[in-house]
mmCIF file of C-alpha atoms and ligand atoms in Angstrom:
data_model
loop_
_atom_site.group_PDB
_atom_site.id
_atom_site.type_symbol
_atom_site.label_atom_id
_atom_site.label_comp_id
_atom_site.label_asym_id
_atom_site.label_seq_id
_atom_site.Cartn_x
_atom_site.Cartn_y
_atom_site.Cartn_z
ATOM 1 C CA MET A 1 -18.233 -92.843 163.991
ATOM 2 C CA ASP A 2 -21.232 -90.754 164.922
ATOM 3 C CA MET A 3 -24.294 -92.011 166.766
ATOM 4 C CA ASP A 4 -27.694 -91.382 165.186
ATOM 5 C CA ALA A 5 -30.002 -88.886 166.902
ATOM 6 C CA PHE A 6 -28.088 -89.803 170.019
ATOM 7 C CA PHE A 7 -30.091 -88.417 172.971
ATOM 8 C CA ALA A 8 -33.416 -89.092 171.236
ATOM 9 C CA ALA A 9 -32.358 -92.621 170.289
ATOM 10 C CA VAL A 10 -31.517 -93.415 173.923
ATOM 11 C CA GLU A 11 -34.959 -92.146 174.954
ATOM 12 C CA GLN A 12 -36.663 -94.241 172.286
ATOM 13 C CA ARG A 13 -34.692 -97.295 173.343
ATOM 14 C CA ASP A 14 -35.698 -96.912 176.979
ATOM 15 C CA HIS A 15 -39.332 -96.003 176.226
ATOM 16 C CA PRO A 16 -40.632 -98.428 173.627
ATOM 17 C CA GLU A 17 -43.807 -96.334 173.397
ATOM 18 C CA TYR A 18 -41.676 -93.514 171.852
ATOM 19 C CA GLN A 19 -40.398 -95.699 169.040
ATOM 20 C CA GLY A 20 -41.405 -94.600 165.540
ATOM 21 C CA LYS A 21 -42.642 -91.285 166.949
ATOM 22 C CA PRO A 22 -41.292 -87.743 166.791
ATOM 23 C CA VAL A 23 -39.280 -87.342 170.000
ATOM 24 C CA ILE A 24 -37.782 -83.964 170.837
ATOM 25 C CA VAL A 25 -35.189 -83.801 173.585
ATOM 26 C CA GLY A 26 -34.674 -80.353 175.049
ATOM 27 C CA ALA A 27 -36.351 -77.599 177.015
ATOM 28 C CA ASP A 28 -39.975 -77.795 178.150
ATOM 29 C CA PRO A 29 -42.094 -76.380 175.267
ATOM 30 C CA LYS A 30 -44.863 -75.187 177.655
ATOM 31 C CA GLU A 31 -47.371 -75.437 174.824
ATOM 32 C CA GLY A 32 -45.380 -73.093 172.628
ATOM 33 C CA LYS A 33 -44.457 -70.594 175.338
ATOM 34 C CA GLY A 34 -41.332 -72.405 176.461
ATOM 35 C CA ARG A 35 -37.893 -70.867 176.276
ATOM 36 C CA GLY A 36 -34.696 -72.731 175.576
ATOM 37 C CA VAL A 37 -33.762 -74.930 172.643
ATOM 38 C CA VAL A 38 -33.923 -78.379 171.117
ATOM 39 C CA SER A 39 -30.928 -80.574 172.024
ATOM 40 C CA THR A 40 -31.764 -83.074 169.356
ATOM 41 C CA CYS A 41 -34.737 -84.935 167.966
ATOM 42 C CA SER A 42 -35.560 -88.305 166.455
ATOM 43 C CA TYR A 43 -35.513 -88.739 162.685
ATOM 44 C CA GLU A 44 -39.326 -88.862 162.792
ATOM 45 C CA ALA A 45 -39.315 -85.323 164.232
ATOM 46 C CA ARG A 46 -36.799 -84.129 161.630
ATOM 47 C CA LYS A 47 -39.460 -84.698 158.971
ATOM 48 C CA PHE A 48 -41.363 -81.794 160.527
ATOM 49 C CA GLY A 49 -38.311 -79.551 160.150
ATOM 50 C CA VAL A 50 -37.251 -79.733 163.785
ATOM 51 C CA HIS A 51 -33.473 -79.723 164.430
ATOM 52 C CA SER A 52 -30.819 -79.203 167.105
ATOM 53 C CA ALA A 53 -30.439 -75.682 168.521
ATOM 54 C CA MET A 54 -33.867 -74.587 167.243
ATOM 55 C CA PRO A 55 -35.940 -72.611 169.799
ATOM 56 C CA ILE A 56 -38.250 -75.071 171.519
ATOM 57 C CA SER A 57 -41.217 -72.762 170.832
ATOM 58 C CA GLN A 58 -40.583 -73.040 167.116
ATOM 59 C CA ALA A 59 -40.250 -76.816 167.386
ATOM 60 C CA TYR A 60 -43.627 -76.873 169.125
ATOM 61 C CA LYS A 61 -45.194 -74.917 166.263
ATOM 62 C CA LEU A 62 -43.784 -77.345 163.715
ATOM 63 C CA CYS A 63 -44.581 -80.470 165.673
ATOM 64 C CA PRO A 64 -47.223 -79.903 168.381
ATOM 65 C CA LYS A 65 -47.943 -83.617 168.730
ATOM 66 C CA GLY A 66 -44.305 -84.514 169.319
ATOM 67 C CA ILE A 67 -43.124 -86.204 172.509
ATOM 68 C CA TYR A 68 -41.081 -83.637 174.416
ATOM 69 C CA VAL A 69 -38.459 -85.040 176.759
ATOM 70 C CA TRP A 70 -36.211 -83.281 179.241
ATOM 71 C CA PRO A 71 -32.568 -84.371 178.721
ATOM 72 C CA ASN A 72 -31.096 -86.981 181.049
ATOM 73 C CA GLY A 73 -27.444 -86.012 180.739
ATOM 74 C CA ARG A 74 -26.128 -88.602 183.169
ATOM 75 C CA LEU A 75 -27.698 -91.418 181.251
ATOM 76 C CA TYR A 76 -26.326 -90.167 177.920
ATOM 77 C CA GLN A 77 -22.845 -89.869 179.451
ATOM 78 C CA GLN A 78 -23.077 -93.412 180.700
ATOM 79 C CA VAL A 79 -24.143 -94.763 177.309
ATOM 80 C CA SER A 80 -21.435 -92.703 175.627
ATOM 81 C CA LYS A 81 -18.835 -94.239 177.917
ATOM 82 C CA GLU A 82 -20.062 -97.704 177.039
ATOM 83 C CA ILE A 83 -19.735 -96.912 173.341
ATOM 84 C CA PHE A 84 -16.260 -95.398 173.671
ATOM 85 C CA ASN A 85 -15.041 -98.395 175.694
ATOM 86 C CA LEU A 86 -16.164 -100.573 172.847
ATOM 87 C CA LEU A 87 -14.376 -98.380 170.272
ATOM 88 C CA TYR A 88 -11.156 -98.681 172.259
ATOM 89 C CA GLU A 89 -11.284 -102.425 171.734
ATOM 90 C CA PHE A 90 -10.551 -101.754 168.064
ATOM 91 C CA THR A 91 -7.817 -99.134 168.432
ATOM 92 C CA ASP A 92 -6.318 -96.755 170.963
ATOM 93 C CA ALA A 93 -5.897 -94.082 168.291
ATOM 94 C CA ILE A 94 -9.222 -92.386 169.001
ATOM 95 C CA GLU A 95 -9.990 -88.689 168.955
ATOM 96 C CA PRO A 96 -13.346 -87.987 170.616
ATOM 97 C CA LEU A 97 -15.154 -85.057 169.003
ATOM 98 C CA SER A 98 -18.230 -84.977 171.171
ATOM 99 C CA ILE A 99 -20.355 -87.176 173.386
ATOM 100 C CA ASP A 100 -21.367 -89.351 170.433
ATOM 101 C CA GLU A 101 -18.686 -88.897 167.805
ATOM 102 C CA ALA A 102 -15.056 -89.854 167.312
ATOM 103 C CA PHE A 103 -12.316 -90.127 164.749
ATOM 104 C CA MET A 104 -10.570 -93.493 164.807
ATOM 105 C CA ASP A 105 -7.310 -94.365 163.085
ATOM 106 C CA VAL A 106 -7.523 -98.094 162.447
ATOM 107 C CA THR A 107 -4.368 -98.362 160.344
ATOM 108 C CA GLY A 108 -2.685 -100.448 163.038
ATOM 109 C CA SER A 109 -5.720 -102.664 163.647
ATOM 110 C CA VAL A 110 -6.135 -104.204 160.222
ATOM 111 C CA LYS A 111 -4.182 -107.346 161.046
ATOM 112 C CA LEU A 112 -6.333 -108.029 164.085
ATOM 113 C CA PHE A 113 -9.778 -107.006 162.860
ATOM 114 C CA GLY A 114 -9.807 -106.843 159.059
ATOM 115 C CA SER A 115 -10.009 -103.985 156.552
ATOM 116 C CA GLY A 116 -11.427 -100.533 157.302
ATOM 117 C CA PRO A 117 -14.931 -101.356 156.037
ATOM 118 C CA GLU A 118 -14.877 -104.670 157.904
ATOM 119 C CA ILE A 119 -13.922 -102.890 161.110
ATOM 120 C CA ALA A 120 -16.685 -100.329 160.500
ATOM 121 C CA ALA A 121 -19.252 -103.088 160.066
ATOM 122 C CA LYS A 122 -18.036 -104.824 163.232
ATOM 123 C CA ILE A 123 -18.228 -101.607 165.222
ATOM 124 C CA LYS A 124 -21.772 -100.937 164.041
ATOM 125 C CA LYS A 125 -22.818 -104.478 164.886
ATOM 126 C CA ARG A 126 -21.250 -104.383 168.322
ATOM 127 C CA ILE A 127 -22.870 -101.042 169.123
ATOM 128 C CA LYS A 128 -26.259 -102.349 168.032
ATOM 129 C CA ASN A 129 -25.900 -105.618 169.924
ATOM 130 C CA GLU A 130 -24.660 -104.064 173.106
ATOM 131 C CA THR A 131 -26.546 -100.792 173.324
ATOM 132 C CA ARG A 132 -29.483 -101.336 170.954
ATOM 133 C CA LEU A 133 -28.581 -98.051 169.241
ATOM 134 C CA THR A 134 -27.425 -97.311 165.710
ATOM 135 C CA ALA A 135 -24.267 -95.557 164.616
ATOM 136 C CA SER A 136 -23.191 -94.155 161.268
ATOM 137 C CA VAL A 137 -19.634 -94.688 160.140
ATOM 138 C CA GLY A 138 -17.520 -93.223 157.353
ATOM 139 C CA VAL A 139 -14.409 -95.061 156.234
ATOM 140 C CA ALA A 140 -11.879 -92.939 154.367
ATOM 141 C CA PRO A 141 -8.184 -92.150 153.978
ATOM 142 C CA ASN A 142 -8.425 -88.969 156.092
ATOM 143 C CA LYS A 143 -10.503 -87.187 158.716
ATOM 144 C CA TYR A 144 -12.243 -84.691 156.431
ATOM 145 C CA LEU A 145 -13.484 -87.390 154.049
ATOM 146 C CA ALA A 146 -14.446 -89.736 156.885
ATOM 147 C CA LYS A 147 -16.497 -87.016 158.555
ATOM 148 C CA ILE A 148 -18.436 -86.278 155.363
ATOM 149 C CA ALA A 149 -18.901 -89.995 154.696
ATOM 150 C CA SER A 150 -20.240 -90.668 158.197
ATOM 151 C CA ASP A 151 -22.965 -88.101 157.607
ATOM 152 C CA LEU A 152 -24.096 -89.064 154.108
ATOM 153 C CA GLU A 153 -26.296 -92.056 154.803
ATOM 154 C CA LYS A 154 -27.561 -91.350 158.288
ATOM 155 C CA PRO A 155 -29.170 -93.064 160.128
ATOM 156 C CA ASP A 156 -27.454 -96.454 160.350
ATOM 157 C CA GLY A 157 -25.082 -95.540 157.499
ATOM 158 C CA LEU A 158 -21.800 -97.038 156.388
ATOM 159 C CA VAL A 159 -20.069 -95.146 153.601
ATOM 160 C CA LEU A 160 -16.688 -96.056 152.176
ATOM 161 C CA VAL A 161 -14.513 -93.556 150.314
ATOM 162 C CA ASP A 162 -12.003 -95.457 148.214
ATOM 163 C CA ALA A 163 -8.606 -93.786 147.984
ATOM 164 C CA ASP A 164 -8.765 -93.917 144.181
ATOM 165 C CA LYS A 165 -12.327 -92.605 143.932
ATOM 166 C CA ILE A 166 -12.045 -89.480 146.046
ATOM 167 C CA ASP A 167 -12.757 -87.058 143.197
ATOM 168 C CA GLU A 168 -15.928 -88.866 142.121
ATOM 169 C CA PHE A 169 -17.063 -89.028 145.730
ATOM 170 C CA LEU A 170 -16.626 -85.297 146.315
ATOM 171 C CA ALA A 171 -17.767 -83.916 142.960
ATOM 172 C CA PRO A 172 -21.569 -83.943 143.470
ATOM 173 C CA LEU A 173 -21.491 -82.674 147.069
ATOM 174 C CA ASP A 174 -22.745 -79.220 147.980
ATOM 175 C CA ILE A 175 -20.112 -76.683 149.064
ATOM 176 C CA SER A 176 -21.754 -76.517 152.498
ATOM 177 C CA ARG A 177 -19.959 -79.818 153.143
ATOM 178 C CA LEU A 178 -16.567 -78.092 152.938
ATOM 179 C CA TRP A 179 -14.910 -78.056 156.317
ATOM 180 C CA GLY A 180 -14.672 -74.404 157.418
ATOM 181 C CA ALA A 181 -17.042 -72.944 154.828
ATOM 182 C CA GLY A 182 -19.481 -70.729 156.733
ATOM 183 C CA ILE A 183 -22.414 -68.923 155.154
ATOM 184 C CA LYS A 184 -20.184 -65.978 154.164
ATOM 185 C CA THR A 185 -17.643 -68.114 152.326
ATOM 186 C CA GLN A 186 -20.408 -70.094 150.682
ATOM 187 C CA THR A 187 -21.876 -66.864 149.327
ATOM 188 C CA VAL A 188 -18.492 -65.820 147.902
ATOM 189 C CA LEU A 189 -18.053 -69.240 146.284
ATOM 190 C CA LYS A 190 -21.547 -69.156 144.804
ATOM 191 C CA LYS A 191 -20.828 -65.746 143.277
ATOM 192 C CA MET A 192 -17.895 -67.397 141.544
ATOM 193 C CA GLY A 193 -20.297 -69.994 140.121
ATOM 194 C CA ILE A 194 -19.140 -72.664 142.577
ATOM 195 C CA HIS A 195 -22.053 -74.699 143.919
ATOM 196 C CA THR A 196 -20.618 -78.178 144.277
ATOM 197 C CA ILE A 197 -17.222 -79.438 145.349
ATOM 198 C CA GLY A 198 -16.804 -80.600 141.748
ATOM 199 C CA ASP A 199 -17.151 -76.968 140.587
ATOM 200 C CA LEU A 200 -14.459 -75.966 143.051
ATOM 201 C CA PHE A 201 -12.195 -78.770 141.856
ATOM 202 C CA ASN A 202 -11.943 -77.145 138.434
ATOM 203 C CA PHE A 203 -10.608 -73.847 139.785
ATOM 204 C CA PRO A 204 -6.830 -73.329 139.691
ATOM 205 C CA LYS A 205 -5.184 -72.765 143.049
ATOM 206 C CA GLU A 206 -3.906 -69.278 142.117
ATOM 207 C CA ILE A 207 -7.375 -67.977 141.375
ATOM 208 C CA LEU A 208 -8.777 -69.379 144.606
ATOM 209 C CA GLU A 209 -5.926 -67.787 146.538
ATOM 210 C CA LYS A 210 -6.528 -64.462 144.819
ATOM 211 C CA LYS A 211 -10.248 -64.508 145.614
ATOM 212 C CA LEU A 212 -10.190 -66.127 149.051
ATOM 213 C CA GLY A 213 -6.743 -65.326 150.427
ATOM 214 C CA LYS A 214 -5.354 -67.907 152.798
ATOM 215 C CA LEU A 215 -8.556 -69.900 152.657
ATOM 216 C CA GLY A 216 -7.988 -70.442 148.935
ATOM 217 C CA ASP A 217 -5.239 -72.927 149.568
ATOM 218 C CA HIS A 218 -7.332 -74.682 152.228
ATOM 219 C CA PHE A 219 -10.352 -75.061 149.928
ATOM 220 C CA TYR A 220 -8.180 -76.148 147.028
ATOM 221 C CA ASN A 221 -6.904 -79.005 149.210
ATOM 222 C CA LEU A 222 -10.385 -79.934 150.373
ATOM 223 C CA ALA A 223 -11.700 -79.975 146.804
ATOM 224 C CA HIS A 224 -8.952 -82.494 146.040
ATOM 225 C CA GLY A 225 -9.658 -84.548 149.144
ATOM 226 C CA ILE A 226 -6.384 -83.576 150.819
ATOM 227 C CA ASP A 227 -6.328 -83.393 154.610
ATOM 228 C CA THR A 228 -3.113 -84.104 156.487
ATOM 229 C CA ARG A 229 -4.456 -83.792 160.039
ATOM 230 C CA ARG A 230 -3.651 -86.715 162.268
ATOM 231 C CA VAL A 231 -6.103 -88.450 164.580
ATOM 232 C CA GLU A 232 -5.117 -86.821 167.867
ATOM 233 C CA SER A 233 -5.713 -89.550 170.365
ATOM 234 C CA ASP A 234 -6.091 -88.927 174.034
ATOM 235 C CA GLU A 235 -2.902 -90.576 175.248
ATOM 236 C CA VAL A 236 -4.043 -91.040 178.823
ATOM 237 C CA VAL A 237 -5.715 -94.423 178.920
ATOM 238 C CA LYS A 238 -7.789 -94.830 182.061
ATOM 239 C CA SER A 239 -9.099 -98.327 181.606
ATOM 240 C CA ILE A 240 -8.969 -101.233 179.224
ATOM 241 C CA SER A 241 -11.906 -103.548 178.754
ATOM 242 C CA ASN A 242 -13.266 -106.137 176.374
ATOM 243 C CA GLU A 243 -16.785 -107.466 176.141
ATOM 244 C CA HIS A 244 -18.511 -110.269 174.370
ATOM 245 C CA THR A 245 -22.170 -110.518 173.429
ATOM 246 C CA PHE A 246 -23.278 -114.067 172.766
ATOM 247 C CA GLY A 247 -25.174 -114.893 169.605
ATOM 248 C CA GLN A 248 -27.622 -116.724 171.868
ATOM 249 C CA ASP A 249 -28.096 -116.152 175.575
ATOM 250 C CA VAL A 250 -26.008 -118.580 177.625
ATOM 251 C CA LEU A 251 -26.749 -120.718 180.684
ATOM 252 C CA ASP A 252 -23.641 -122.890 180.544
ATOM 253 C CA VAL A 253 -21.288 -121.773 183.339
ATOM 254 C CA ASN A 254 -18.412 -123.604 181.735
ATOM 255 C CA LEU A 255 -18.805 -121.591 178.563
ATOM 256 C CA LEU A 256 -19.084 -118.402 180.594
ATOM 257 C CA HIS A 257 -15.800 -119.211 182.363
ATOM 258 C CA LYS A 258 -14.088 -119.901 179.069
ATOM 259 C CA THR A 259 -15.351 -116.686 177.574
ATOM 260 C CA ILE A 260 -14.163 -114.786 180.622
ATOM 261 C CA PHE A 261 -10.783 -116.389 180.153
ATOM 262 C CA GLN A 262 -10.608 -115.312 176.520
ATOM 263 C CA LEU A 263 -11.608 -111.780 177.444
ATOM 264 C CA SER A 264 -8.893 -111.775 180.140
ATOM 265 C CA GLU A 265 -6.411 -112.785 177.456
ATOM 266 C CA LYS A 266 -7.425 -109.878 175.263
ATOM 267 C CA VAL A 267 -7.329 -107.373 178.120
ATOM 268 C CA GLY A 268 -3.961 -108.734 179.288
ATOM 269 C CA TYR A 269 -2.563 -108.510 175.771
ATOM 270 C CA ARG A 270 -3.610 -104.893 175.342
ATOM 271 C CA LEU A 271 -2.342 -104.023 178.813
ATOM 272 C CA ARG A 272 1.089 -105.527 178.267
ATOM 273 C CA ASN A 273 1.320 -103.964 174.828
ATOM 274 C CA LYS A 274 0.979 -100.593 176.528
ATOM 275 C CA LYS A 275 3.420 -101.601 179.253
ATOM 276 C CA LEU A 276 0.771 -100.906 181.864
ATOM 277 C CA GLN A 277 -0.246 -102.717 185.009
ATOM 278 C CA GLY A 278 -3.586 -102.227 186.734
ATOM 279 C CA ARG A 279 -4.849 -102.714 190.268
ATOM 280 C CA THR A 280 -8.617 -102.801 189.789
ATOM 281 C CA VAL A 281 -10.153 -105.656 187.868
ATOM 282 C CA HIS A 282 -13.725 -105.374 186.589
ATOM 283 C CA LEU A 283 -16.479 -107.788 185.635
ATOM 284 C CA LYS A 284 -19.568 -106.864 183.657
ATOM 285 C CA LEU A 285 -22.488 -109.213 183.339
ATOM 286 C CA ARG A 286 -25.652 -108.559 181.376
ATOM 287 C CA TYR A 287 -28.579 -110.923 181.696
ATOM 288 C CA ASP A 288 -31.008 -111.722 178.905
ATOM 289 C CA ASN A 289 -33.444 -109.022 180.076
ATOM 290 C CA PHE A 290 -30.664 -106.402 179.747
ATOM 291 C CA SER A 291 -30.281 -105.955 183.493
ATOM 292 C CA THR A 292 -26.587 -105.383 184.002
ATOM 293 C CA ILE A 293 -24.275 -105.719 186.961
ATOM 294 C CA THR A 294 -20.703 -104.502 187.277
ATOM 295 C CA ARG A 295 -18.367 -105.668 190.029
ATOM 296 C CA ASN A 296 -14.731 -104.906 190.682
ATOM 297 C CA LYS A 297 -11.930 -105.824 193.009
ATOM 298 C CA THR A 298 -8.878 -103.734 193.839
ATOM 299 C CA LEU A 299 -5.699 -105.698 194.472
ATOM 300 C CA ASN A 300 -2.775 -104.767 196.674
ATOM 301 C CA SER A 301 -0.439 -104.615 193.703
ATOM 302 C CA ALA A 302 -0.822 -103.838 190.036
ATOM 303 C CA VAL A 303 -0.953 -106.806 187.674
ATOM 304 C CA ASP A 304 -0.704 -107.418 183.946
ATOM 305 C CA SER A 305 -0.893 -111.191 183.675
ATOM 306 C CA THR A 306 -3.778 -112.915 181.951
ATOM 307 C CA GLN A 307 -3.912 -115.537 184.689
ATOM 308 C CA MET A 308 -4.169 -112.970 187.485
ATOM 309 C CA ILE A 309 -6.861 -111.003 185.695
ATOM 310 C CA TYR A 310 -8.755 -114.194 184.983
ATOM 311 C CA SER A 311 -8.580 -115.534 188.514
ATOM 312 C CA VAL A 312 -9.919 -112.256 189.959
ATOM 313 C CA VAL A 313 -12.717 -111.947 187.399
ATOM 314 C CA LYS A 314 -13.616 -115.581 187.777
ATOM 315 C CA ASP A 315 -14.029 -115.075 191.528
ATOM 316 C CA LEU A 316 -16.122 -111.976 190.916
ATOM 317 C CA PHE A 317 -18.238 -113.979 188.524
ATOM 318 C CA ASN A 318 -18.664 -116.963 190.816
ATOM 319 C CA ASN A 319 -19.613 -114.710 193.732
ATOM 320 C CA ASN A 320 -22.107 -112.639 191.792
ATOM 321 C CA TYR A 321 -23.627 -114.693 189.017
ATOM 322 C CA GLN A 322 -27.212 -115.674 189.779
ATOM 323 C CA GLN A 323 -27.377 -119.376 188.963
ATOM 324 C CA GLY A 324 -29.947 -120.312 186.375
ATOM 325 C CA ARG A 325 -30.113 -116.898 184.702
ATOM 326 C CA LYS A 326 -29.305 -116.584 181.034
ATOM 327 C CA VAL A 327 -26.395 -114.319 180.174
ATOM 328 C CA ARG A 328 -26.332 -112.044 177.156
ATOM 329 C CA LEU A 329 -22.981 -110.333 177.611
ATOM 330 C CA VAL A 330 -19.840 -110.647 179.709
ATOM 331 C CA GLY A 331 -17.079 -108.075 179.988
ATOM 332 C CA VAL A 332 -13.664 -107.964 181.609
ATOM 333 C CA GLY A 333 -11.750 -104.778 182.377
ATOM 334 C CA ILE A 334 -8.855 -103.337 184.295
ATOM 335 C CA SER A 335 -8.109 -99.842 185.608
ATOM 336 C CA GLY A 336 -6.039 -98.149 188.319
ATOM 337 C CA PHE A 337 -2.932 -98.191 186.177
ATOM 338 C CA MET A 338 0.599 -97.861 187.422
ATOM 339 C CA ASN A 339 2.950 -96.699 184.737
ATOM 340 C CA GLU A 340 6.328 -97.668 186.098
ATOM 341 C CA GLN A 341 7.397 -101.288 185.771
ATOM 342 C CA GLY A 342 8.289 -101.988 189.397
ATOM 343 C CA ASP A 343 9.164 -105.420 190.617
ATOM 344 C CA GLN A 344 5.627 -106.103 191.716
ATOM 345 C CA LEU A 345 5.614 -109.543 190.257
ATOM 346 C CA SER A 346 8.078 -110.678 192.891
ATOM 347 C CA LEU A 347 5.189 -110.381 195.306
ATOM 348 C CA PHE A 348 3.569 -113.337 193.635
ATOM 349 C CA ASP A 349 4.703 -116.874 193.646
ATOM 350 C CA ASN A 350 6.515 -118.831 190.968
ATOM 351 C CA GLN A 351 3.246 -119.982 189.529
ATOM 352 C CA ILE A 352 2.511 -116.426 188.440
ATOM 353 C CA LYS A 353 6.016 -116.044 187.037
ATOM 354 C CA LYS A 354 5.443 -119.097 184.919
ATOM 355 C CA HIS A 355 2.203 -117.601 183.627
ATOM 356 C CA ASP A 356 4.070 -114.384 182.948
ATOM 357 C CA ARG A 357 6.412 -116.207 180.585
ATOM 358 C CA ILE A 358 3.447 -117.816 178.836
ATOM 359 C CA ASP A 359 1.954 -114.339 178.368
ATOM 360 C CA GLN A 360 5.171 -113.089 176.785
ATOM 361 C CA LEU A 361 5.261 -116.030 174.422
ATOM 362 C CA GLN A 362 1.608 -115.670 173.494
ATOM 363 C CA ASP A 363 1.958 -111.908 172.912
ATOM 364 C CA ALA A 364 4.984 -112.411 170.684
ATOM 365 C CA LEU A 365 3.142 -115.001 168.599
ATOM 366 C CA THR A 366 0.025 -112.872 168.361
ATOM 367 C CA ASN A 367 2.064 -109.832 167.302
ATOM 368 C CA ARG A 368 3.829 -111.818 164.644
ATOM 369 C CA PHE A 369 1.129 -114.108 163.258
ATOM 370 C CA GLY A 370 -2.221 -112.662 164.333
ATOM 371 C CA LYS A 371 -4.785 -113.457 166.954
ATOM 372 C CA ARG A 372 -5.752 -116.972 165.941
ATOM 373 C CA ILE A 373 -2.276 -118.449 166.027
ATOM 374 C CA ILE A 374 -2.368 -119.728 169.587
ATOM 375 C CA SER A 375 -4.963 -120.579 172.223
ATOM 376 C CA ARG A 376 -4.613 -121.929 175.701
ATOM 377 C CA ALA A 377 -6.349 -125.057 176.816
ATOM 378 C CA GLU A 378 -8.461 -122.984 179.228
ATOM 379 C CA SER A 379 -10.154 -121.253 176.351
ATOM 380 C CA MET A 380 -10.694 -124.126 173.959
ATOM 381 C CA ASP A 381 -14.007 -125.683 172.928
ATOM 382 C CA SER A 382 -16.115 -122.612 173.498
ATOM 383 C CA LYS A 383 -17.933 -122.919 170.227
ATOM 384 C CA ASN A 384 -19.977 -119.780 170.616
ATOM 385 C CA TYR A 385 -16.993 -117.567 171.007
ATOM 386 C CA ASP A 386 -15.297 -115.572 168.311
ATOM 387 C CA TRP A 387 -12.544 -113.015 168.722
ATOM 388 C CA ASP A 388 -14.505 -110.143 167.364
HETATM 389 P P1 LIG B 1 -25.077 -84.779 166.953
HETATM 390 O O1 LIG B 1 -24.243 -85.977 166.646
HETATM 391 O O2 LIG B 1 -24.769 -83.511 166.247
HETATM 392 O O3 LIG B 1 -26.615 -85.096 166.643
HETATM 393 P P2 LIG B 1 -27.437 -86.424 166.841
HETATM 394 O O4 LIG B 1 -26.593 -87.560 167.265
HETATM 395 O O5 LIG B 1 -28.599 -86.127 167.735
HETATM 396 O O6 LIG B 1 -28.032 -86.679 165.398
HETATM 397 P P3 LIG B 1 -27.264 -87.192 164.098
HETATM 398 O O7 LIG B 1 -27.915 -88.474 163.730
HETATM 399 O O8 LIG B 1 -27.487 -86.122 163.079
HETATM 400 O O9 LIG B 1 -25.817 -87.338 164.457
HETATM 401 O O10 LIG B 1 -25.025 -84.472 168.491
HETATM 402 C C1 LIG B 1 -24.948 -85.492 169.469
HETATM 403 C C2 LIG B 1 -25.779 -85.136 170.664
HETATM 404 O O11 LIG B 1 -25.334 -83.904 171.214
HETATM 405 C C3 LIG B 1 -27.249 -84.950 170.354
HETATM 406 O O12 LIG B 1 -27.965 -86.178 170.414
HETATM 407 C C4 LIG B 1 -27.670 -83.979 171.411
HETATM 408 C C5 LIG B 1 -26.450 -83.159 171.707
HETATM 409 N N1 LIG B 1 -26.545 -81.831 171.045
HETATM 410 C C6 LIG B 1 -27.095 -80.773 171.753
HETATM 411 O O13 LIG B 1 -27.451 -80.922 172.932
HETATM 412 N N2 LIG B 1 -27.217 -79.555 171.125
HETATM 413 C C7 LIG B 1 -26.835 -79.352 169.835
HETATM 414 O O14 LIG B 1 -26.983 -78.238 169.290
HETATM 415 C C8 LIG B 1 -26.284 -80.468 169.100
HETATM 416 C C9 LIG B 1 -25.881 -80.281 167.661
HETATM 417 C C10 LIG B 1 -26.157 -81.671 169.747
HETATM 418 MG MG1 LIG B 2 -24.772 -87.982 166.292
#
């Protein structure tokens, strides 16, 4: 998953007057005398030949009427965090590559969220709904193919590489798409008459090894779509959260409570699956005009029960929700994890222990039969709600 023109897209989102215009994020051009470089630019600016890392003075020559914006790093970090939190709802096997890009291994998520392409479509939709930004996604059997695929139909792309159509997918692509092929290697390959990955495919491994040494084996594999690298996920999970954006903005407090309950169930399920307990429970509330509040409460002990999470978030909601305002999104989260499974539950009364047993039962059923197999009465009848 890679966001489109990330910094520039955030600027266009927050300044409607920039939309559809060439926006260049980077150093001050000072009417062509500026030093420094372009961070990124909108797709409108790319038509003028402007691109990342280009001297800002050159960008100014190419596109003097562009809108030049100084980067707002804090804002981009914040948006990036929002996007990554959302990705973690689909899988924990995530390898961030940069502020706006990540590899995701969704092999273990298919039962919960559907096939790879279905998950990709859901991720794109969630990102658009919740951040008003577009992402491009490549779905493929390995990292190398997924990375190429994510780039092919930017912006707002979704490209699938079928496991049995890898050769056809790669054949027409330029050798510059080969992972690790710098200008020097490309020149060597071109001298051998290799211009596309399809050309490379036809070369026997021995010849490539003779001409390119160690790299020969590497490029032979790439030409055949072979990449055995794993998605190296960051094992240290700092928080778990789930959000829901309503199809239509909601005034009905009852529905909001039910949705918060369902989100607490999801968060609790993921938490217990990881054998974690958290002390700080979070609520996120976005009104119809996109104004967003976040509130949290830190408990004396770490918890992992759906009921505990729900009761804390419900209080946060009741204390902070401005009656009569339409809600676009609600989110529930937990952080402040304690890894060891102490006997913290003994601090709570039998009521909580009963809920704990219900959680175990519900988790076991969900693991075995999928997410729709069981619902609690608290979460029923919320017609607007869907698991994903
Ligand atoms: P990229 O994903 O490389 O670029 P992008 O998101 O702007 O555009 P694309 O649609 O092609 O993916 O980088 C993500 C952000 O990182 C980018 O918005 C700005 C920043 N960045 C720099 O500051 N300098 C650079 O040289 C590059 C490449 C990116
Ligand atoms: Mg990007």
